[in-house]
Structures are given as structure tokens and as C-alpha cells.
Coordinates of C-alpha atoms in Angstrom, one line a residue:
M5 CA -8.4 5.0 27.7
P6 CA -6.0 3.6 25.0
Q7 CA -2.4 4.6 25.1
K8 CA -2.0 7.6 22.9
Y9 CA -0.1 7.1 19.7
N10 CA 1.7 9.9 18.0
I11 CA 4.1 10.3 15.1
H12 CA 7.0 12.6 15.9
T13 CA 8.2 14.6 12.9
T14 CA 11.5 16.4 12.3
P15 CA 11.9 18.8 9.3
A16 CA 14.0 17.3 6.5
L17 CA 15.2 19.9 3.9
P18 CA 15.1 18.7 0.3
R19 CA 18.4 17.5 -1.2
F20 CA 17.4 19.0 -4.6
Y21 CA 15.3 22.0 -5.4
P22 CA 11.7 21.0 -5.6
V23 CA 9.9 22.0 -8.8
G24 CA 7.7 25.0 -7.8
K25 CA 4.4 25.8 -9.4
Y26 CA 5.0 29.5 -10.0
A27 CA 8.0 31.5 -11.1
T28 CA 8.6 35.2 -11.6
I29 CA 10.0 36.5 -14.9
E30 CA 11.8 39.9 -14.9
F31 CA 12.3 42.2 -17.9
R32 CA 15.7 43.6 -16.9
E33 CA 15.8 46.0 -19.8
E34 CA 13.2 48.1 -18.0
C35 CA 15.1 48.1 -14.7
A36 CA 17.3 51.1 -13.9
G37 CA 19.0 49.1 -11.2
S38 CA 19.2 52.0 -8.8
C39 CA 16.0 52.0 -6.9
K40 CA 16.6 52.6 -3.2
E41 CA 13.5 50.5 -2.4
C42 CA 14.3 47.6 -4.8
V43 CA 11.9 44.8 -4.2
K44 CA 14.6 42.3 -4.7
K45 CA 16.2 43.4 -1.5
K46 CA 13.0 43.0 0.4
C47 CA 12.3 39.4 -0.6
V48 CA 11.8 37.7 2.8
Y49 CA 12.9 34.4 1.3
D50 CA 16.2 35.8 -0.2
I51 CA 15.4 34.3 -3.6
F52 CA 17.1 37.0 -5.6
K53 CA 20.1 37.1 -3.3
E54 CA 20.6 33.4 -3.9
N55 CA 19.9 33.9 -7.6
Y56 CA 22.8 36.3 -8.0
L57 CA 25.1 33.7 -6.4
H58 CA 23.9 31.2 -8.9
M59 CA 24.5 33.5 -11.8
S60 CA 28.1 34.2 -10.6
K61 CA 28.7 30.5 -10.6
M62 CA 27.0 29.9 -13.9
E63 CA 24.4 27.7 -12.2
E64 CA 20.7 27.2 -12.9
P65 CA 18.6 30.0 -11.3
E66 CA 17.0 29.0 -8.1
Y67 CA 14.0 31.2 -8.2
L68 CA 12.2 28.9 -10.7
Y69 CA 12.1 26.3 -8.0
T70 CA 11.8 28.0 -4.6
C71 CA 9.5 30.9 -5.3
N72 CA 7.0 30.9 -2.5
S73 CA 4.3 32.6 -4.4
C74 CA 3.9 35.6 -2.2
F75 CA 4.1 37.9 -5.3
R76 CA 5.4 40.8 -3.3
C77 CA 7.9 41.6 -6.0
I78 CA 5.2 41.7 -8.6
Q79 CA 3.0 44.0 -6.6
E80 CA 5.6 46.5 -5.3
C81 CA 8.1 46.9 -8.1
T82 CA 7.8 50.5 -9.2
K83 CA 8.8 49.7 -12.8
G84 CA 6.6 46.7 -13.1
I85 CA 9.3 44.5 -14.5
F86 CA 8.0 41.3 -12.9
S87 CA 5.4 38.9 -14.2
R88 CA 4.1 35.7 -12.7
V89 CA 4.2 32.5 -14.8
V90 CA 3.6 28.8 -14.2
N91 CA 6.9 27.1 -14.1
P92 CA 7.1 25.1 -17.4
E93 CA 9.0 22.2 -15.7
Y94 CA 6.1 22.0 -13.2
R95 CA 3.7 20.9 -16.0
E96 CA 6.1 18.1 -17.0
I97 CA 6.2 16.2 -13.7
G98 CA 3.8 13.4 -12.7
N99 CA 0.9 12.4 -14.9
E100 CA -2.8 12.8 -15.3
Y101 CA -3.6 11.1 -12.0
W102 CA -0.5 11.8 -10.0
T103 CA -0.7 15.4 -10.8
P104 CA 2.0 18.1 -10.2
D105 CA -0.1 19.4 -7.3
I106 CA -0.1 16.0 -5.6
L107 CA 3.7 15.7 -5.9
H108 CA 4.2 19.3 -4.7
R109 CA 2.0 18.8 -1.6
T110 CA 3.7 15.5 -0.9
W111 CA 7.1 17.1 -1.0
Y112 CA 6.0 19.8 1.3
Q113 CA 4.6 17.4 3.9
A114 CA 7.7 15.2 3.7
H115 CA 9.9 18.3 4.2
T116 CA 7.9 19.8 7.1
G117 CA 5.7 17.1 8.6
S118 CA 2.9 19.7 8.5
I119 CA -0.5 19.8 6.9
P120 CA -0.4 21.7 3.6
V121 CA -2.3 25.0 3.8
S122 CA -3.1 27.2 0.8
G123 CA -3.8 30.9 1.6
A124 CA -5.9 31.0 -1.6
G125 CA -8.0 28.0 -0.6
Y126 CA -9.0 25.3 -3.0
R127 CA -9.4 26.6 -6.6
G128 CA -9.9 23.4 -8.5
P129 CA -13.0 22.0 -10.1
F130 CA -16.1 21.3 -8.1
V131 CA -16.1 17.6 -9.0
G132 CA -13.8 15.2 -10.8
K133 CA -13.1 11.6 -11.4
G134 CA -12.2 9.0 -8.8
F135 CA -12.1 10.2 -5.2
D136 CA -12.9 13.8 -6.4
S137 CA -16.5 12.7 -7.0
M138 CA -16.9 11.9 -3.3
W139 CA -17.0 14.2 -0.3
T140 CA -16.9 13.5 3.5
D141 CA -19.8 14.8 5.6
M142 CA -18.4 17.2 8.3
S143 CA -21.8 17.7 10.0
E144 CA -20.2 17.1 13.4
I145 CA -17.9 20.1 13.1
V146 CA -20.1 21.8 15.8
R147 CA -18.3 19.5 18.3
P148 CA -14.8 21.1 18.5
T149 CA -13.9 19.0 21.6
R150 CA -13.5 15.9 19.4
D151 CA -10.1 17.0 18.3
G152 CA -7.3 14.4 18.1
I153 CA -4.6 16.8 16.9
H154 CA -4.7 19.0 20.0
G155 CA -5.2 16.1 22.4
R156 CA -8.5 17.3 23.9
E157 CA -10.2 14.0 22.9
Y158 CA -8.2 11.0 21.7
I159 CA -9.0 9.5 18.3
N160 CA -7.8 6.0 17.8
T161 CA -6.3 5.1 14.4
C162 CA -5.3 1.5 14.9
I163 CA -6.6 -1.5 12.9
E164 CA -6.1 -5.3 13.1
L165 CA -4.5 -7.4 10.4
S166 CA -5.4 -10.7 12.1
R167 CA -8.8 -12.5 11.8
R168 CA -11.4 -11.8 14.4
P169 CA -13.4 -14.7 15.9
E170 CA -16.9 -15.1 14.8
R171 CA -18.2 -15.4 18.3
L172 CA -16.9 -16.0 21.9
G173 CA -17.9 -18.8 24.1
F174 CA -17.2 -19.1 27.8
N175 CA -16.9 -22.0 30.3
T176 CA -18.8 -22.1 33.6
D177 CA -15.8 -20.6 35.4
G178 CA -15.7 -17.6 33.0
S179 CA -12.7 -18.8 31.0
L180 CA -12.8 -18.8 27.2
A181 CA -14.2 -21.9 25.6
V182 CA -12.8 -21.1 22.2
D183 CA -9.3 -20.7 20.9
V184 CA -8.5 -17.1 20.3
K185 CA -5.5 -16.4 18.0
P186 CA -3.0 -13.7 18.8
I187 CA -4.1 -10.3 17.6
L188 CA -1.8 -8.5 15.1
E189 CA -2.5 -4.8 15.3
I190 CA -1.0 -1.7 13.7
P191 CA -1.5 1.8 15.0
L192 CA -2.2 3.4 11.7
P193 CA -4.5 2.2 8.9
I194 CA -1.7 2.5 6.4
V195 CA 0.6 -0.4 5.3
F196 CA 3.6 0.2 3.0
Q197 CA 4.4 -1.8 -0.2
Q198 CA 7.6 -2.0 -2.2
P199 CA 6.8 -0.1 -5.5
D200 CA 7.2 -1.9 -8.8
F201 CA 8.5 1.3 -10.3
G202 CA 11.5 3.6 -9.6
V203 CA 15.0 3.2 -8.3
L204 CA 14.8 0.4 -5.8
S205 CA 18.3 0.3 -4.4
K206 CA 19.1 -1.2 -1.0
D207 CA 19.1 2.2 0.6
V208 CA 15.7 3.1 -0.8
R209 CA 14.3 -0.2 0.6
V210 CA 15.9 0.4 4.0
S211 CA 14.5 4.0 4.1
M212 CA 11.0 2.6 3.6
L213 CA 11.5 -0.2 6.2
K214 CA 13.0 2.1 8.8
A215 CA 10.1 4.5 8.4
A216 CA 7.6 1.6 8.7
R217 CA 9.3 0.4 11.9
T218 CA 9.4 3.9 13.3
I219 CA 5.6 4.4 13.0
G220 CA 4.8 0.8 13.8
T221 CA 3.3 -0.4 10.6
K222 CA 4.3 -3.2 8.1
M223 CA 5.6 -3.3 4.6
F224 CA 4.9 -5.8 1.8
V225 CA 8.1 -7.0 0.1
P226 CA 8.5 -9.8 -2.5
A227 CA 10.2 -12.6 -0.6
A228 CA 12.8 -12.9 -3.3
D229 CA 14.0 -9.3 -2.5
V230 CA 14.4 -10.0 1.2
S231 CA 18.2 -10.3 1.4
E232 CA 20.3 -10.9 4.5
D233 CA 20.8 -7.1 4.7
L234 CA 17.1 -6.7 5.3
M235 CA 16.6 -9.5 7.9
S236 CA 17.0 -7.0 10.8
F237 CA 13.6 -5.7 9.6
V238 CA 11.9 -9.1 9.6
S239 CA 9.3 -8.1 12.1
T240 CA 8.3 -5.3 9.8
I241 CA 8.3 -7.2 6.6
I242 CA 5.3 -9.0 5.1
P243 CA 6.9 -11.3 2.6
V244 CA 4.9 -11.8 -0.7
V245 CA 5.1 -15.3 -2.1
T246 CA 3.3 -17.4 -4.7
K247 CA 1.7 -20.8 -4.8
K248 CA 4.8 -22.1 -6.6
N249 CA 7.6 -20.6 -4.5
F250 CA 6.3 -20.3 -0.9
Q251 CA 8.1 -23.4 0.2
D252 CA 11.4 -21.8 -0.7
Y253 CA 11.0 -19.2 2.0
S254 CA 9.9 -21.3 5.0
K255 CA 12.7 -19.8 7.1
L256 CA 11.6 -16.3 6.4
M257 CA 7.9 -17.1 7.1
A258 CA 8.8 -18.7 10.4
L259 CA 10.2 -15.4 11.6
A260 CA 7.5 -13.1 10.1
D261 CA 4.2 -12.1 11.7
M262 CA 2.3 -12.1 8.4
V263 CA 2.7 -13.4 4.8
E264 CA 0.9 -12.6 1.6
I265 CA 0.3 -15.1 -1.2
E266 CA -0.8 -14.1 -4.6
Y267 CA -4.3 -15.3 -5.6
E268 CA -4.6 -18.2 -8.0
P269 CA -7.6 -20.5 -8.5
G270 CA -7.4 -23.3 -5.9
I271 CA -5.3 -21.2 -3.5
E272 CA -7.4 -22.5 -0.7
K273 CA -5.5 -25.7 -0.6
T274 CA -2.2 -23.9 0.0
I275 CA -3.4 -22.0 3.1
S276 CA -3.0 -25.0 5.4
A277 CA 0.5 -25.6 4.1
L278 CA 1.3 -22.0 4.9
K279 CA 0.0 -22.3 8.4
S280 CA 2.2 -25.4 9.0
T281 CA 5.3 -23.2 8.7
N282 CA 4.1 -20.9 11.6
E283 CA 0.9 -21.5 13.5
T284 CA 0.5 -17.9 14.5
L285 CA 1.2 -16.6 11.0
C286 CA -1.4 -14.2 9.6
I287 CA -2.2 -14.8 6.0
S288 CA -3.1 -12.2 3.4
I289 CA -4.4 -13.0 -0.1
G290 CA -3.3 -10.5 -2.8
L291 CA -6.1 -10.2 -5.3
P292 CA -5.9 -8.0 -8.5
L293 CA -9.2 -6.3 -9.4
R294 CA -9.7 -7.4 -12.9
A295 CA -12.7 -6.8 -15.1
D296 CA -12.6 -10.4 -16.4
S297 CA -13.1 -11.9 -12.9
D298 CA -15.9 -11.8 -10.3
Y299 CA -13.7 -10.4 -7.6
A300 CA -16.5 -9.7 -5.2
Q301 CA -17.6 -13.3 -5.2
I302 CA -14.0 -14.5 -5.0
C303 CA -13.5 -12.3 -1.9
A304 CA -16.7 -13.7 -0.4
D305 CA -15.5 -17.3 -1.0
L306 CA -12.0 -16.6 0.4
S307 CA -13.4 -15.0 3.5
K308 CA -14.8 -18.4 4.5
T309 CA -11.3 -19.9 4.5
D310 CA -8.7 -19.7 7.2
I311 CA -7.2 -16.4 6.1
D312 CA -6.9 -13.1 7.9
T313 CA -6.8 -10.3 5.3
L314 CA -7.7 -9.7 1.7
H315 CA -5.4 -7.3 -0.1
V316 CA -7.3 -6.1 -3.1
Y317 CA -5.4 -3.9 -5.5
A318 CA -6.1 -1.8 -8.6
D319 CA -3.5 -0.2 -10.9
A320 CA -1.4 2.8 -9.9
N321 CA -4.2 5.2 -10.9
G322 CA -6.8 3.2 -8.9
R323 CA -8.4 1.7 -12.0
E324 CA -9.6 -1.8 -12.8
F325 CA -7.2 -4.1 -14.7
K326 CA -8.0 -5.4 -18.2
S327 CA -11.0 -3.1 -19.0
E328 CA -11.7 -0.7 -21.8
N329 CA -13.8 1.4 -19.3
P330 CA -12.2 0.6 -16.0
R331 CA -14.0 1.3 -12.8
F332 CA -12.4 3.2 -9.9
I333 CA -11.4 1.5 -6.7
K334 CA -14.0 3.2 -4.5
D335 CA -16.8 1.6 -6.5
M336 CA -15.1 -1.8 -6.6
L337 CA -14.6 -1.7 -2.8
R338 CA -18.3 -1.1 -2.2
D339 CA -19.1 -4.3 -4.1
I340 CA -16.6 -6.3 -2.1
H341 CA -17.6 -4.9 1.2
L342 CA -21.3 -5.6 0.6
A343 CA -20.5 -9.1 -0.8
L344 CA -18.8 -10.0 2.5
I345 CA -21.7 -8.6 4.5
D346 CA -24.0 -10.9 2.5
A347 CA -21.7 -13.8 3.2
A348 CA -21.8 -12.9 7.0
T349 CA -18.0 -12.8 7.2
R350 CA -17.3 -9.1 7.1
Q351 CA -16.7 -8.8 10.8
Q352 CA -14.1 -11.6 10.8
I353 CA -12.0 -10.6 7.7
N354 CA -9.9 -7.5 7.0
I355 CA -9.7 -5.7 3.7
L356 CA -6.6 -3.7 2.6
A357 CA -6.9 -1.7 -0.6
S358 CA -4.2 -0.3 -2.8
G359 CA -4.0 1.7 -6.0
G360 CA -4.6 5.4 -6.5
I361 CA -4.0 6.3 -2.8
G362 CA -2.1 9.6 -3.2
M363 CA -3.3 11.9 -0.5
A364 CA -4.4 11.7 3.2
E365 CA -8.1 12.3 2.3
H366 CA -7.9 9.2 0.1
V367 CA -7.2 7.0 3.1
N368 CA -10.4 8.0 4.9
K369 CA -12.5 7.8 1.7
T370 CA -11.1 4.3 1.0
I371 CA -12.1 3.2 4.5
I372 CA -15.6 4.7 4.1
C373 CA -16.0 2.6 0.9
G374 CA -15.4 -0.6 2.9
A375 CA -11.7 -1.2 3.5
D376 CA -10.1 -1.5 6.9
G377 CA -6.9 0.2 5.7
V378 CA -4.8 1.1 2.7
V379 CA -1.5 0.1 1.1
I380 CA 0.7 2.7 -0.4
D381 CA 3.8 2.6 -2.6
L382 CA 4.3 5.6 -4.9
P383 CA 3.9 8.2 -2.1
L384 CA 6.9 6.6 -0.4
L385 CA 9.0 7.4 -3.5
I386 CA 7.6 10.9 -3.9
A387 CA 8.4 11.6 -0.3
M388 CA 12.0 10.9 -1.1
E389 CA 11.8 13.6 -3.9
C390 CA 10.9 11.2 -6.8
R391 CA 9.3 13.2 -9.7
L392 CA 7.6 10.3 -11.4
C393 CA 9.4 11.3 -14.6
G394 CA 9.9 7.7 -15.8
R395 CA 13.6 8.3 -16.6
C396 CA 14.6 5.2 -14.7
K397 CA 12.4 3.1 -17.0
K398 CA 14.5 4.2 -19.9
E399 CA 17.7 3.5 -18.0
L400 CA 18.5 7.2 -17.8
P401 CA 20.0 8.9 -14.7
C402 CA 17.6 9.8 -11.9
P403 CA 17.3 13.6 -11.6
V404 CA 17.3 13.4 -7.8
E405 CA 19.9 10.6 -7.5
M406 CA 17.6 8.3 -5.6
E407 CA 20.2 5.6 -5.5
T408 CA 22.5 7.8 -3.3
I409 CA 19.9 8.6 -0.6
D410 CA 20.9 8.2 3.1
P411 CA 18.4 5.8 4.7
A412 CA 18.2 8.0 7.8
Y413 CA 17.2 10.9 5.7
G414 CA 14.8 8.9 3.5
S415 CA 13.0 7.4 6.4
N416 CA 12.7 10.9 8.1
R417 CA 11.0 12.2 5.0
I418 CA 8.5 9.3 4.9
V419 CA 7.8 9.6 8.7
N420 CA 7.1 13.3 8.2
L421 CA 4.6 12.5 5.4
M422 CA 2.8 9.9 7.5
G423 CA 2.7 12.4 10.4
A424 CA 1.0 15.0 8.2
W425 CA -1.4 12.4 6.7
R426 CA -2.4 11.1 10.2
N427 CA -3.1 14.7 11.4
Q428 CA -5.4 15.2 8.4
M429 CA -7.1 11.9 9.0
L430 CA -7.7 13.0 12.6
E431 CA -9.2 16.3 11.6
M432 CA -11.6 14.6 9.2
M433 CA -12.7 12.0 11.7
G434 CA -13.0 14.6 14.4
A435 CA -15.3 16.7 12.1
M436 CA -17.3 13.6 11.4
G437 CA -17.7 12.9 15.1
L438 CA -15.8 9.6 15.1
R439 CA -13.3 8.5 17.6
E440 CA -12.0 5.4 15.9
A441 CA -10.8 4.6 12.4
R442 CA -12.6 1.2 12.7
R443 CA -15.9 3.0 13.1
L444 CA -15.3 4.7 9.8
R445 CA -15.3 1.4 7.8
G446 CA -18.2 1.2 5.4
E447 CA -19.8 4.3 7.0
V448 CA -21.1 5.7 3.7
G449 CA -23.6 7.8 5.7
R450 CA -20.6 10.0 6.5
S451 CA -20.0 10.7 2.8
M452 CA -21.7 12.3 -0.2
W453 CA -21.4 10.9 -3.7
F454 CA -21.8 13.2 -6.7
E455 CA -23.7 10.6 -8.7
D456 CA -26.3 10.2 -5.9
L457 CA -26.7 14.0 -5.4
E458 CA -27.0 14.6 -9.1
Q459 CA -29.6 11.8 -9.4
E460 CA -31.7 13.3 -6.6
S461 CA -31.4 16.9 -7.6
F462 CA -31.3 17.1 -11.4
A463 CA -32.4 13.8 -12.9
P464 CA -36.1 14.7 -12.4
I465 CA -35.6 17.9 -14.4
F466 CA -32.9 17.1 -17.0
G467 CA -33.0 13.3 -17.0
E468 CA -30.3 10.8 -16.1
R469 CA -26.7 11.3 -17.1
K470 CA -25.9 9.2 -20.1
L471 CA -22.3 8.6 -19.3
S472 CA -20.7 8.4 -15.9
I473 CA -18.4 11.2 -14.8
D474 CA -16.0 8.5 -13.5
V475 CA -15.4 6.6 -16.7
G476 CA -11.7 5.8 -16.8

């Protein structure tokens, strides 16, 4: 049995009031102020008590941010002075893809390390764009013993980043007749990446690297940003270089386990030069998913070279680059996965995918589509209370003062988020009857796609849909 891996979480209270979804508005002119059973005194979260303190100090009222949506005050007030409203600031955070709900759930998980649970259940649309048009098949839910969270049956979440041999050969004495490279393995199918957005101070980078080291994963960092202050994390860093500048970072690559080089036509000639800096170095190729390139064929050709991993990436919303009607990453991954199967190299090469990975369920769905693991960036910032407001792009002050974050606190928040994500991954895999994340790769039989279900059920009656639901 493999050694059990677990992520230990510790609650980390937010430094700033998280923007809550709901608020209560009170009409005080209707309040006599003398009720013996005033609901304000009964608030189990002491929201109103704290609010009075804020008013006495002329500070912003706290209840707009910390209302826990129990609505006891609304139901039990004898004068009916309370009303529930959606916090107007809540509507302003995030964007169309990185919705306020995603931010709010991420903050909760980073705070508690627990799986978010809604007492009202899911109240959103039946189907949507992107990952919301895909469901996982929980037909094995009748096997409750396959439960990795409670430890009754271990579920392995590790993946390799190094290339796997095509076949093994043995000598007459039973020894290996082929050279087998060292195996580079991480215990979670999630790799970090330095975001290209947000306040990226030294303490923010250290927070991410400390969290990556704690949970045993790696982090992609541009080689130019790896200063002497970050060299203590060299075993965690995957330096990102280009065909033009990789020779400037030979010292860094000699110490690293893995390096990523950005794709350019003719990059195959550079791979041997990279290997000369470190024979055991694992090589990843970073390939943007652009509409004006045949990325599936490019991946198939690259898989036949001496590389270990393909890192394919879409934009922050999971969409194809340079397209008027961009495809979503789940569909592009299917093309790449099947192209590697046709090239007979899928078992040797690894695929990491990034772009649009915002929730734990997206990790499993991405793997089902054909990836071995995912690469995340924005969730790391959100875990540290980023609101994706874009003020930093306009050189305006960060509302959560990201540049002042303590690395110990920041890494704690990220570790909590990863602990909550892993538990959700385990629950999903347990319900699907799988004991390994690697068994989930390309397992589309464990998923249901809206387009396929609609085609089977309604197309014979109403005809085929003229426009895809997933048009970007």
C-alpha cells in the first residue's frame, strides 16, 4: 500500500473583511428600540454588537461583509424592520468567468481548509458554458468504503512529471536492459504558476513557494524572476526560459529538477542543449493554445522528441487565444489527448493544462478530458484575499494590501485551499469508484457532456442545435 499523503490545514482568519453575498438592511425609524427580545441581541455571530462598535468609531459597518446568511433577524424581528439584499459590492468583484461565487468559496476554503457546504444546495442554472456543460458520473456512490477522506480506503493522487519508458527490457539475469531515467513525481495533480496579474512582491512569491514546498508540488517561475532570495526554493521552482535566453540560466537549471521552455518552431533542436546542462533534467514545453495553429499536431510531434511534459495553456478564462469564437480548454484537451493516442506516445508523455481552473471540480474534469494534471495561478492570489478588482493594473492601491502579506500567513491560506480541493477531488474519485488520479486521465466514460446528452435525447425531435452552448 502506498504511503498515505495528507495536507494538514490550520484555520487562517482573513486580514480584511471578505465581501459577503448577502446583507441585512434595517429601517430604524420603525424600531422602538425597547424590545426585550430584540433579535440583535440574539445574533449568534455578534454582527450587530460589532456594528455598534464600528459606528462609535465612525468606521464602515461590518455586517455588510460578515453576514452569515442565517436570516434569523429577518424572520424573528417583531417589527419587521430587516430586509435581505445582495451586497452591492459583491456584484463588483471578479468578472464573468471568475464570478463572485468562485471568489467567495475560495476565500472560505483558504480560511478554514474545509469543503464549502451550502445549506440551500446548488441553486444555479442546470447547464452553462465551459466546465458547467460537463458532469461527472457518480454511479459508484453505492460503494461507500471507497472513501479517501475518512481513510477507509486510500485514494492516490500522485502523478509523474518525468517521461515514462516506452517498454522495459530485461537481461538474462533479470536486470534491466534499458536505461530508466529518474522518476519525478508529485503527490497532487496540481502545479503552481506565477500569475502574470496582480501584486507580485517578494513576499507574495515566497508565500506561493512556501505553500508549494509544504504540499510537495512545484511552481513555474520565469527564470528572470528567480532572485538570490528565492534560491532556497530551487528544488520547488520550475524555471521558465526561452530559446533565446536559456543559456543565461545554466546555473539555475543545473540545480533544478525540471525546466520549461516556451514553444517556438524548431524548438526540438534546443532540447539536447538543455539536457547538456543537467542530464537528469525534466523538460517541459509551454505551448499556448492558439486558433491559428494546429496545436494537436504540434503536441503529437513534440511527444516524439526527448521531452517529458507538455504544458498547454489557454487564457485566464480557459479560452483559445486569437479566435473570434474561442473554444474552451476541455474540448481542446480532448483533441490533444486523442492526437497523442494516435501517435502512440500518450503513455510516455505527460500533459499539464492551465487556464480557467478555478475550483476543485475543474481539476478532475480537466484530467477526464485528457490531462495528467493542472497548473493554477489566479486561485493562489484569491486565496490570499485578492478580489480581482484590477486596481493594480491601473497603479491604484490594492484594497487588501497584498504587498504587505506575511509569507507564513499567505502560504497557510494557500495550503488550506489545496487541502479543501484535495478532499473534494477524493470525494469525486471515490464516488466514481477510482483509487488513483492517474486512472482518471482520459476516462470520459466517467463523465456526461451536455452536447452529447442533448443530441441523443432531443435532436431526433427538435433537430440539432444551430449554435453551441459553449461559444466563447
